[in-house]
XYZ file of C-alpha atoms in Angstrom:
668
model
C 25.318 24.788 24.237
C 25.715 21.168 23.089
C 22.024 20.345 22.496
C 19.182 22.136 20.727
C 15.429 21.783 21.221
C 13.380 21.196 18.075
C 9.576 21.242 17.975
C 7.745 19.931 14.901
C 4.321 21.277 14.019
C 1.532 20.393 13.516
C 2.361 17.128 15.323
C 3.785 18.922 18.372
C 6.520 16.311 18.740
C 9.672 17.682 20.324
C 13.091 16.604 21.497
C 16.646 17.699 22.211
C 19.416 16.752 19.817
C 23.149 17.464 19.555
C 24.172 20.544 17.610
C 24.823 19.498 14.026
C 21.996 16.926 13.882
C 20.123 16.868 10.576
C 16.473 17.862 10.835
C 15.399 14.783 8.890
C 17.231 12.540 11.346
C 15.623 14.327 14.303
C 12.186 13.990 12.706
C 12.635 10.269 12.168
C 13.755 9.700 15.737
C 10.697 11.558 17.031
C 8.314 9.759 14.716
C 7.445 12.847 12.650
C 6.246 11.855 9.194
C 8.378 13.695 6.666
C 8.376 12.136 3.228
C 11.778 11.297 1.763
C 12.423 9.037 -1.199
C 16.068 9.652 -1.997
C 17.514 8.769 1.402
C 18.562 12.304 2.266
C 20.557 13.062 -0.875
C 18.572 16.204 -1.805
C 17.249 14.609 -5.003
C 13.533 14.183 -4.378
C 12.762 17.459 -2.546
C 9.937 15.835 -0.591
C 11.355 16.643 2.836
C 10.831 20.419 2.615
C 10.074 22.261 5.861
C 9.615 25.832 7.041
C 11.419 27.379 10.019
C 9.207 29.244 12.467
C 10.459 32.757 13.127
C 9.976 34.556 16.454
C 9.162 33.751 20.063
C 6.882 30.772 20.675
C 5.644 31.051 24.243
C 3.700 27.798 23.999
C 6.911 25.941 23.297
C 9.224 28.236 25.255
C 11.395 28.765 22.187
C 12.826 31.727 20.344
C 13.054 30.268 16.867
C 14.950 31.633 13.907
C 16.233 30.504 10.523
C 19.639 31.515 11.883
C 19.390 28.538 14.235
C 20.022 26.285 11.257
C 23.077 26.131 9.038
C 23.141 28.459 6.050
C 21.346 27.504 2.836
C 23.632 24.936 1.226
C 24.978 24.740 -2.307
C 23.135 21.426 -2.659
C 19.838 23.099 -1.804
C 20.587 25.915 -4.226
C 21.156 23.408 -7.023
C 17.845 21.738 -6.198
C 16.045 25.106 -6.123
C 17.439 26.070 -9.508
C 16.542 22.693 -10.972
C 13.042 22.178 -9.562
C 12.153 25.283 -7.586
C 11.300 25.774 -3.909
C 8.826 27.951 -2.035
C 10.574 30.963 -0.510
C 11.656 30.323 3.065
C 11.653 26.542 2.830
C 14.566 24.247 3.562
C 15.342 20.642 2.720
C 15.337 18.905 6.085
C 17.959 16.433 4.848
C 20.381 19.354 4.360
C 19.458 21.407 7.432
C 21.608 21.111 10.563
C 20.530 22.179 14.050
C 22.527 25.063 15.495
C 19.967 26.287 18.042
C 16.385 25.905 19.262
C 13.820 25.922 16.442
C 10.175 25.365 15.630
C 9.814 23.470 12.350
C 6.585 23.284 10.375
C 6.031 20.299 8.096
C 3.747 21.495 5.262
C 0.912 19.230 4.023
C 2.743 18.241 0.863
C 5.649 16.949 2.961
C 3.422 14.987 5.338
C 2.996 11.311 4.570
C -0.376 11.013 6.304
C -2.058 13.668 4.172
C -2.228 11.398 1.180
C -5.314 9.576 -0.052
C -5.689 5.941 0.953
C -7.497 4.192 -1.905
C -8.147 0.761 -0.455
C -11.888 0.612 -0.064
C -13.901 -2.465 0.848
C -15.258 -4.209 -2.230
C -18.850 -5.468 -2.285
C -18.717 -9.234 -1.938
C -21.065 -11.987 -0.791
C -19.314 -14.085 1.831
C -20.723 -17.174 3.537
C -20.803 -16.343 7.243
C -19.066 -18.743 9.604
C -16.922 -16.583 11.919
C -14.341 -18.153 14.180
C -15.603 -16.220 17.226
C -19.242 -16.710 18.221
C -21.599 -15.351 20.909
C -23.545 -17.502 23.390
C -26.051 -16.130 25.898
C -26.430 -18.382 28.945
C -28.158 -18.484 32.321
C -25.790 -19.771 34.998
C -26.881 -21.534 38.168
C -26.213 -19.408 41.226
C -23.853 -20.787 43.877
C -25.173 -21.987 47.205
C -23.821 -23.649 50.340
C -24.684 -27.094 49.006
C -22.759 -26.713 45.679
C -19.051 -25.987 46.231
C -18.177 -25.702 42.528
C -16.480 -22.552 41.256
C -18.129 -20.022 38.985
C -16.155 -21.207 35.963
C -17.337 -24.796 36.375
C -20.962 -23.700 36.531
C -20.453 -21.464 33.452
C -18.964 -24.407 31.551
C -21.931 -26.555 32.573
C -24.357 -23.929 31.259
C -22.523 -23.769 27.933
C -22.550 -27.550 27.665
C -26.259 -27.897 28.423
C -27.570 -24.836 26.585
C -25.157 -24.729 23.601
C -23.635 -28.233 23.466
C -20.138 -26.785 23.802
C -17.708 -29.291 25.296
C -14.113 -29.130 26.480
C -13.825 -25.348 26.662
C -10.948 -23.521 28.336
C -10.880 -19.911 29.548
C -8.192 -17.241 29.299
C -6.779 -15.900 32.555
C -8.190 -12.412 31.986
C -11.646 -14.002 31.621
C -11.277 -15.661 35.013
C -10.151 -12.381 36.542
C -13.422 -10.665 35.566
C -15.798 -13.616 35.617
C -17.324 -13.237 39.081
C -18.100 -9.533 38.613
C -19.670 -10.181 35.199
C -21.904 -12.974 36.555
C -23.155 -10.962 39.478
C -23.617 -7.747 37.509
C -25.641 -9.652 34.917
C -27.811 -11.379 37.489
C -26.308 -14.743 36.463
C -27.111 -14.052 32.826
C -24.042 -13.423 30.665
C -22.939 -13.419 27.024
C -19.880 -15.515 26.299
C -17.536 -15.130 23.310
C -16.019 -18.456 22.264
C -13.072 -18.629 19.879
C -13.073 -21.544 17.435
C -15.387 -23.589 19.654
C -12.585 -24.177 22.126
C -11.666 -21.101 24.149
C -13.705 -18.600 26.161
C -12.203 -15.224 25.307
C -14.675 -12.759 26.854
C -17.693 -12.656 29.157
C -20.111 -9.713 29.375
C -22.962 -9.235 31.853
C -26.402 -9.479 30.248
C -27.178 -9.823 26.560
C -24.638 -8.713 23.945
C -25.938 -9.141 20.395
C -23.084 -7.891 18.212
C -19.345 -8.415 18.057
C -16.964 -7.216 15.386
C -13.800 -8.119 13.542
C -11.060 -6.225 11.724
C -9.677 -7.138 8.298
C -6.403 -5.270 7.787
C -4.201 -5.008 4.711
C -0.751 -3.907 5.890
C 0.753 -2.475 2.729
C 4.226 -1.015 2.447
C 2.679 2.337 1.488
C -0.823 2.259 2.976
C -2.610 0.354 5.719
C -6.340 -0.180 5.282
C -8.736 -1.525 7.921
C -12.339 -2.670 7.528
C -14.521 -3.194 10.599
C -17.069 -5.961 10.022
C -20.101 -7.118 11.992
C -19.327 -10.799 12.616
C -23.029 -11.588 12.770
C -24.064 -10.042 9.448
C -20.808 -9.628 7.519
C -21.558 -5.927 6.972
C -18.628 -3.532 6.705
C -19.644 -0.944 9.297
C -16.569 1.277 9.068
C -13.364 1.615 7.064
C -10.274 3.707 7.557
C -6.745 3.928 6.259
C -3.483 5.704 6.814
C -0.057 5.847 5.287
C 2.279 3.246 6.706
C 4.456 5.169 9.201
C 7.400 2.948 8.285
C 7.765 5.132 5.190
C 9.961 7.428 7.253
C 12.532 4.598 7.368
C 12.403 3.994 3.608
C 9.840 4.208 0.831
C 10.350 0.771 -0.661
C 10.792 -2.601 1.001
C 14.502 -2.983 0.366
C 15.169 0.478 1.804
C 13.570 -0.683 5.043
C 15.562 -3.893 5.054
C 18.696 -1.786 4.472
C 17.732 0.450 7.396
C 17.655 -2.611 9.655
C 21.019 -3.771 8.328
C 22.646 -0.380 8.921
C 20.916 0.474 12.192
C 20.957 -2.316 14.794
C 17.549 -2.435 16.432
C 15.918 -0.718 13.462
C 13.413 -3.564 13.126
C 12.219 -2.833 16.669
C 11.492 0.777 15.691
C 9.564 -0.275 12.594
C 7.622 -2.966 14.447
C 6.564 -0.436 17.077
C 5.548 2.049 14.372
C 3.304 -0.362 12.465
C 1.698 -1.788 15.602
C 0.919 1.714 16.817
C -0.676 2.410 13.425
C -2.874 -0.696 13.776
C -4.004 0.420 17.218
C -4.779 3.881 15.829
C -6.838 2.391 13.003
C -8.763 0.174 15.425
C -9.698 3.247 17.442
C -10.686 5.195 14.330
C -13.032 2.552 12.931
C -14.572 1.929 16.360
C -15.324 5.650 16.711
C -16.691 5.815 13.166
C -19.041 2.898 13.877
C -19.927 4.182 17.340
C -18.975 0.953 19.095
C -16.908 -0.005 22.135
C -13.483 -1.281 20.958
C -13.920 -4.063 23.524
C -16.420 -5.605 21.085
C -13.695 -6.160 18.465
C -13.043 -9.872 18.906
C -11.137 -10.990 15.832
C -8.450 -9.599 13.520
C -7.160 -10.931 10.199
C -3.954 -9.525 8.741
C -2.353 -9.685 5.298
C 0.853 -8.082 4.077
C 3.909 -8.672 1.932
C 6.756 -10.706 3.480
C 8.729 -7.712 4.788
C 5.614 -6.134 6.304
C 4.615 -9.563 7.640
C 7.952 -10.037 9.405
C 8.177 -6.514 10.778
C 4.607 -6.683 12.104
C 5.478 -9.909 13.903
C 8.704 -8.443 15.272
C 10.890 -10.651 13.059
C 14.146 -9.269 11.647
C 13.585 -9.077 7.832
C 17.309 -9.079 6.958
C 17.191 -12.529 5.355
C 14.627 -11.227 2.871
C 17.171 -8.707 1.609
C 19.224 -11.180 -0.385
C 19.183 -14.620 -1.980
C 17.742 -17.096 -1.189
C 15.182 -14.654 0.353
C 14.387 -16.998 3.226
C 11.205 -16.501 5.224
C 11.265 -17.080 8.969
C 7.992 -18.957 8.424
C 5.476 -19.316 5.607
C 2.591 -20.973 7.459
C -0.480 -19.191 8.800
C -0.458 -17.944 12.387
C -3.109 -17.911 15.104
C -2.134 -15.331 17.716
C -3.700 -13.305 20.499
C -4.069 -9.533 20.517
C -1.595 -9.134 23.388
C 1.157 -10.793 21.357
C 1.031 -7.899 18.888
C 0.486 -5.212 21.510
C -3.131 -4.681 20.438
C -4.772 -5.694 23.730
C -5.183 -2.070 24.804
C -6.873 -1.138 21.506
C -9.350 -4.018 21.168
C -10.687 -6.829 23.365
C -7.899 -8.512 25.344
C -9.127 -11.924 24.242
C -9.325 -11.126 20.532
C -7.748 -13.612 18.176
C -5.364 -12.532 15.414
C -5.031 -14.644 12.277
C -2.228 -13.987 9.783
C -2.628 -15.544 6.338
C 0.243 -17.736 5.075
C 3.012 -16.385 2.879
C 3.680 -18.032 -0.472
C 7.432 -17.389 -0.785
C 10.224 -14.931 -0.021
C 8.715 -12.006 -1.931
C 5.175 -13.294 -2.439
C 3.422 -12.744 0.834
C 0.227 -13.086 2.796
C -1.243 -10.234 0.754
C -0.849 -12.353 -2.393
C -2.520 -15.229 -0.542
C -5.388 -12.839 0.217
C -5.638 -11.945 -3.472
C -5.748 -15.633 -4.408
C -8.489 -16.279 -1.834
C -10.467 -13.311 -3.173
C -10.102 -14.031 -6.902
C -10.135 -17.860 -6.678
C -8.098 -18.705 -9.809
C -7.761 -22.193 -8.281
C -11.476 -22.828 -8.896
C -11.524 -21.786 -12.576
C -11.023 -23.641 -15.849
C -9.723 -20.526 -17.630
C -6.132 -19.381 -17.196
C -6.150 -16.251 -15.035
C -3.363 -13.740 -14.510
C -3.720 -11.901 -11.205
C -1.357 -8.977 -10.638
C -1.111 -7.028 -7.394
C 0.653 -3.884 -8.615
C 2.890 -2.119 -6.111
C 6.540 -1.265 -5.492
C 7.060 -5.033 -5.655
C 4.494 -6.618 -7.943
C 3.165 -10.013 -6.891
C 1.905 -12.113 -9.796
C -0.139 -15.325 -9.793
C -1.018 -17.322 -12.909
C -3.063 -20.452 -13.233
C -6.319 -22.326 -13.007
C -7.815 -25.231 -11.072
C -5.061 -27.554 -12.292
C -1.943 -25.546 -11.499
C -0.904 -22.255 -9.889
C 2.375 -20.375 -10.314
C 3.553 -17.235 -8.546
C 6.442 -14.794 -8.709
C 7.375 -11.301 -7.645
C 8.829 -8.618 -9.860
C 10.760 -5.545 -8.679
C 8.765 -2.750 -10.325
C 10.016 -0.070 -7.922
C 8.105 3.028 -6.776
C 7.699 4.741 -10.177
C 4.048 3.654 -10.469
C 3.368 5.539 -7.226
C 4.958 8.762 -8.423
C 8.486 8.309 -7.100
C 11.383 8.766 -9.549
C 9.060 10.946 -11.670
C 9.957 14.635 -12.027
C 6.465 15.906 -11.151
C 5.347 12.724 -9.461
C 3.608 12.256 -6.147
C 1.372 9.756 -4.432
C -2.392 10.035 -4.683
C -3.570 13.190 -2.906
C -6.056 15.999 -3.595
C -4.692 18.086 -6.450
C -2.714 15.278 -8.091
C -3.349 14.736 -11.809
C -4.970 11.296 -12.243
C -6.526 11.415 -15.738
C -5.008 12.812 -18.977
C -6.172 13.195 -22.571
C -4.136 14.689 -25.447
C -5.711 15.986 -28.653
C -4.137 14.113 -31.562
C -4.330 17.142 -33.862
C -3.210 19.991 -31.607
C -1.268 17.900 -29.047
C -2.910 20.012 -26.340
C -3.563 18.176 -23.060
C -6.424 18.259 -20.606
C -6.534 16.509 -17.275
C -8.448 15.755 -14.104
C -7.119 15.965 -10.567
C -8.077 13.995 -7.468
C -10.873 15.782 -5.630
C -12.465 17.420 -8.683
C -14.797 15.930 -11.315
C -14.103 18.646 -13.911
C -11.552 18.478 -16.702
C -8.926 21.201 -16.767
C -10.523 22.820 -19.850
C -14.016 22.870 -18.306
C -15.443 26.193 -17.089
C -15.080 26.396 -13.336
C -12.047 24.100 -13.071
C -9.796 26.808 -11.635
C -12.375 27.729 -8.993
C -13.109 24.089 -8.151
C -9.424 23.379 -7.568
C -8.590 26.684 -5.888
C -8.216 25.071 -2.466
C -6.069 22.103 -3.472
C -4.411 23.517 -6.556
C -2.684 21.235 -9.047
C 0.164 19.685 -7.100
C 1.726 17.029 -9.323
C 0.902 13.788 -11.079
C 0.151 10.437 -9.429
C 0.562 6.908 -10.752
C -2.662 6.590 -12.745
C -1.996 9.975 -14.341
C 1.530 8.971 -15.312
C 0.248 5.841 -17.056
C -2.391 7.814 -18.952
C -0.161 10.660 -20.060
C 2.516 8.289 -21.384
C -0.074 6.161 -23.177
C -1.635 9.279 -24.710
C 1.801 10.564 -25.745
C 2.499 7.212 -27.417
C -0.866 7.128 -29.194
C -0.305 10.710 -30.443
C 3.170 9.909 -31.734
C 4.982 12.114 -29.211
C 6.754 9.027 -27.888
C 8.130 6.337 -30.185
C 7.691 2.604 -29.679
C 11.127 2.560 -28.036
C 10.105 5.271 -25.615
C 11.919 8.233 -27.154
C 10.278 11.662 -26.987
C 10.242 12.958 -30.568
C 11.904 16.384 -30.623
C 10.835 16.764 -34.222
C 7.285 17.310 -33.069
C 8.321 20.630 -31.531
C 7.402 22.038 -34.953
C 3.780 21.159 -34.177
C 3.600 22.345 -30.588
C 5.670 24.456 -28.187
C 4.888 21.870 -25.504
C 7.770 19.755 -26.836
C 10.745 21.429 -25.180
C 14.502 20.773 -25.328
C 15.774 19.226 -22.110
C 19.540 18.872 -22.295
C 20.272 16.200 -24.876
C 16.649 15.016 -24.888
C 13.165 16.532 -24.954
C 10.229 16.846 -22.602
C 6.486 17.372 -22.925
C 4.872 20.218 -20.975
C 1.720 18.831 -19.411
C 0.909 21.907 -17.341
C 2.310 25.412 -17.323
C 2.121 27.488 -14.178
C 3.063 26.710 -10.576
C 4.095 23.967 -10.363
C 5.242 23.459 -13.931
C 4.666 19.768 -14.709
C 6.711 18.213 -17.486
C 7.129 14.658 -18.681
C 10.834 14.128 -19.246
C 12.774 11.436 -21.037
C 13.938 10.221 -17.617
C 10.310 9.877 -16.533
C 9.557 7.740 -19.588
C 12.542 5.525 -18.829
C 11.452 5.040 -15.212
C 8.022 3.800 -16.307
C 9.564 1.635 -19.036
C 11.765 -0.091 -16.459
C 8.852 -0.653 -14.096
C 6.431 -1.940 -16.725
C 9.079 -4.143 -18.335
C 9.734 -5.828 -14.983
C 6.009 -6.385 -14.514
C 5.483 -7.813 -18.001
C 8.607 -9.979 -17.803
C 7.366 -11.573 -14.576
C 4.017 -12.362 -16.191
C 5.646 -13.772 -19.319
C 7.961 -15.939 -17.252
C 4.966 -17.528 -15.527
C 3.295 -18.067 -18.898
C 6.443 -19.845 -20.132
C 6.428 -22.183 -17.145
C 2.700 -22.776 -17.434
C 3.008 -23.545 -21.129
C 0.607 -20.945 -22.555
C 1.046 -18.142 -25.076
C -1.936 -16.102 -23.907
C -4.167 -15.699 -20.860
C -7.954 -15.807 -20.714
C -8.421 -13.265 -17.954
C -6.406 -10.516 -16.232
C -7.165 -9.056 -12.801
C -5.350 -5.937 -11.609
C -5.345 -5.690 -7.838
C -4.033 -3.192 -5.316
C -4.642 0.523 -4.863
C -2.661 1.436 -7.994
C -3.911 -1.473 -10.101
C -7.505 -0.578 -9.291
C -7.212 3.047 -10.393
C -5.379 2.743 -13.678
C -7.349 2.515 -16.903
C -6.997 -1.073 -18.091
C -6.836 -0.047 -21.759
C -3.966 2.355 -21.103
C -2.217 -0.320 -19.027
C -2.276 -2.573 -22.070
C -1.261 0.221 -24.472
C 1.942 0.669 -22.464
C 2.420 -3.101 -22.160
C 2.141 -3.503 -18.405
C 0.222 -6.706 -19.028
C 0.051 -9.287 -21.840
C -2.532 -9.015 -24.587
C -5.999 -10.171 -23.584
C -9.614 -9.511 -24.492
C -10.136 -6.071 -22.902
C -13.583 -7.146 -21.718
C -11.815 -9.694 -19.535
C -9.272 -7.286 -18.074
C -10.685 -5.993 -14.827
C -9.720 -4.115 -11.696
C -10.036 -6.343 -8.655
C -9.924 -3.487 -6.168
C -8.259 -4.162 -2.853
C -8.309 -7.913 -3.412
C -5.822 -8.539 -0.600
C -8.160 -6.746 1.811
C -11.129 -8.664 0.413
C -9.268 -11.911 1.038
C -8.658 -10.792 4.613
C -12.414 -10.128 5.026
C -13.275 -13.553 3.654
C -10.913 -15.183 6.160
C -12.357 -12.991 8.913
C -15.961 -13.949 8.241
C -15.500 -17.583 7.259
C -13.199 -19.840 9.262
C -13.367 -22.513 6.568
C -11.735 -20.069 4.159
C -8.673 -20.063 6.407
C -8.172 -23.789 5.980
C -8.921 -23.416 2.263
C -6.226 -20.819 1.561
C -3.718 -22.700 3.721
C -4.271 -25.736 1.521
C -4.136 -23.769 -1.749
C -0.917 -21.941 -0.836
C 0.869 -25.255 -0.289
C 0.400 -26.175 -3.950
C 1.405 -22.827 -5.484
C 4.735 -23.179 -7.279
C 7.058 -20.211 -6.770
C 9.164 -19.083 -9.739
C 12.224 -17.080 -8.696
C 12.792 -14.359 -11.305
C 16.288 -13.582 -9.980
C 17.666 -16.930 -11.194
C 15.567 -17.396 -14.331
C 17.778 -17.090 -17.455
C 14.891 -15.890 -19.639
C 13.816 -13.057 -17.361
C 16.365 -10.597 -18.740
C 15.409 -11.324 -22.358
C 11.723 -10.844 -21.556
C 12.602 -7.640 -19.730
C 14.556 -6.151 -22.646
C 11.815 -6.900 -25.173
C 9.158 -5.500 -22.836
C 10.870 -2.084 -22.731
C 9.104 -1.170 -25.986
C 5.506 0.135 -26.121
C 3.535 -2.042 -25.872
C 6.179 -4.688 -26.638
C 9.022 -5.228 -29.086
C 7.884 -8.582 -30.513
C 4.648 -9.741 -28.853
C 1.498 -9.255 -30.891
C -1.371 -7.388 -29.273
C -4.235 -8.720 -31.374
C -6.991 -7.902 -28.910
C -5.623 -4.422 -28.232
C -5.388 -3.463 -31.908
C -9.084 -4.285 -32.314
C -9.937 -1.634 -29.741
C -7.170 0.964 -30.150
C -5.441 2.402 -33.213
C -1.753 2.075 -32.401
C 0.574 4.571 -34.122
C 2.686 3.583 -37.096
C 6.369 2.905 -36.259
C 8.771 5.772 -36.739
C 12.552 6.034 -36.808
C 14.137 8.302 -34.212
C 17.619 9.130 -33.053
C 17.851 9.465 -29.297
C 20.559 11.302 -27.397
C 20.688 10.192 -23.797
C 23.120 11.114 -21.037
C 26.627 11.480 -22.349
C 26.194 9.021 -25.202
C 24.094 8.769 -28.314
C 22.216 5.652 -29.373
C 20.560 5.155 -32.747
C 17.039 3.735 -32.530
C 16.362 1.325 -35.392
C 12.611 1.324 -35.226
C 10.222 3.500 -33.211
């Protein structure tokens, strides 16, 4: 036997692969969503699967764990280090040796996570690009040889003063049937006052549009009534491209190493958009044929992959975009014509620069720093933070490589937002005992009934907002020094401070799973927050200011972290806390504005042209800002506003032993 049949449940996807193929590779080729952060090196443990044992008549397979290679030494090391449920395997280490049924548990499935990109309440002036026009068309007779289209155009000219219209071919193909079925009364959809994109028999009173934020981690879609502006349905899913790499550069690397990889990722994201269109249409109870307009935002890599453009040039300096202007497309050009109306228009917001994309343009359109006198700092926090600083006189933008730590990757107990993930943490300053909340439950862990309320989901790990809070609380309690060193001396006060090799860790939760905050975890967040702060400071240098008047945190992560804790750790510069706000899914809001108001499209196109891009990779001061920003909240910057609201701990001297070397910390 040279090939083996593998069936993945619950997706039901199946295929034959050569003996010796890794399960993770087979899953990726079949489009099965198995989470993997470390690239198959058995470090993250997120790709765990279970082998079905026995005869599966439905699949025609006799499956057995013996049909995989034996449990490897690498897996054993992982199990001893972090633990594994009995019977599970790491799919990156498992090789096919026979037919098997493989179950992907919920915690290993990408799509089981929570998508936190809701539609924000916003008043938007309605002026959609696609409009409806009900007309009565003169019937043909033997004395008038004109075609049906000519008589339709005449009706639109006389009854709606619409001149010089053209019609898409698919409109012509269905025009005669629509006219006769409607008794010569039809509703016409006109795109931008120039093109007839759909004709329905009789009176149609509502059409809809989709505003979609194509994030590297999550894709969120909002279905809007183009006549009222109301969001009638919203849905989201994890970006299926995650199976090719969790962060943007991993996906670019996949394309570089696998010729044609961009085609796979383009197909995956377009299929996800079609799925979302169907989901929101079902939720709203409408015919998908009534979806007449789509607006898309996304970072440059997502932008290029969605458009079917090879993103390789974005993987290295000078990070050249294929294009940075806005695009007006048709649904068929993105393969969406089977999911929505064939004549629907698709508008893609302009990109700002190589790593500051159409999503940042959406944030700018939503938050309008270009209309304000005050200096605003707008930060879209993600694996690659996009930062805009300015006011009505000048706008600057940059990107900063924060990495995936804020989303739970690179953290020992970390995970993305999902039911059971710790999202809020408080630590008693006297006892150093923690309490926490998890997603899906309103109770604190020390409240009566918490165990019962979380029985179904359990406590599964800690997500980004929880990581920020626990580190900030540890700093405020003195468990972590200003330089980010976990103080082993505090083990005398609490058994939760535990030795961890040459360093120490803090036990946040005992039980299964056992969740600790390690020195490595602290370092990962320090690196991410230092990159974010350094990018902001660099823009402030170029703008010529020492402080900002207003800070807006955008994005799914930025909207769910506590702004005070964000400042305690030094993710952002000092600012009046009353003027530090969560902007929600500002990129998605910008997409909705462009969907519902065609003038906004011209506005953001004009604004983007005057945004000055600062390239952090070639800025000599970036590294200095980065080093100083490693401290909590910062090594040298004063946090005047923060100290009015929060009592920061007194500095302490600590000696830190890290890795194989030992470094003396001067001041904590």
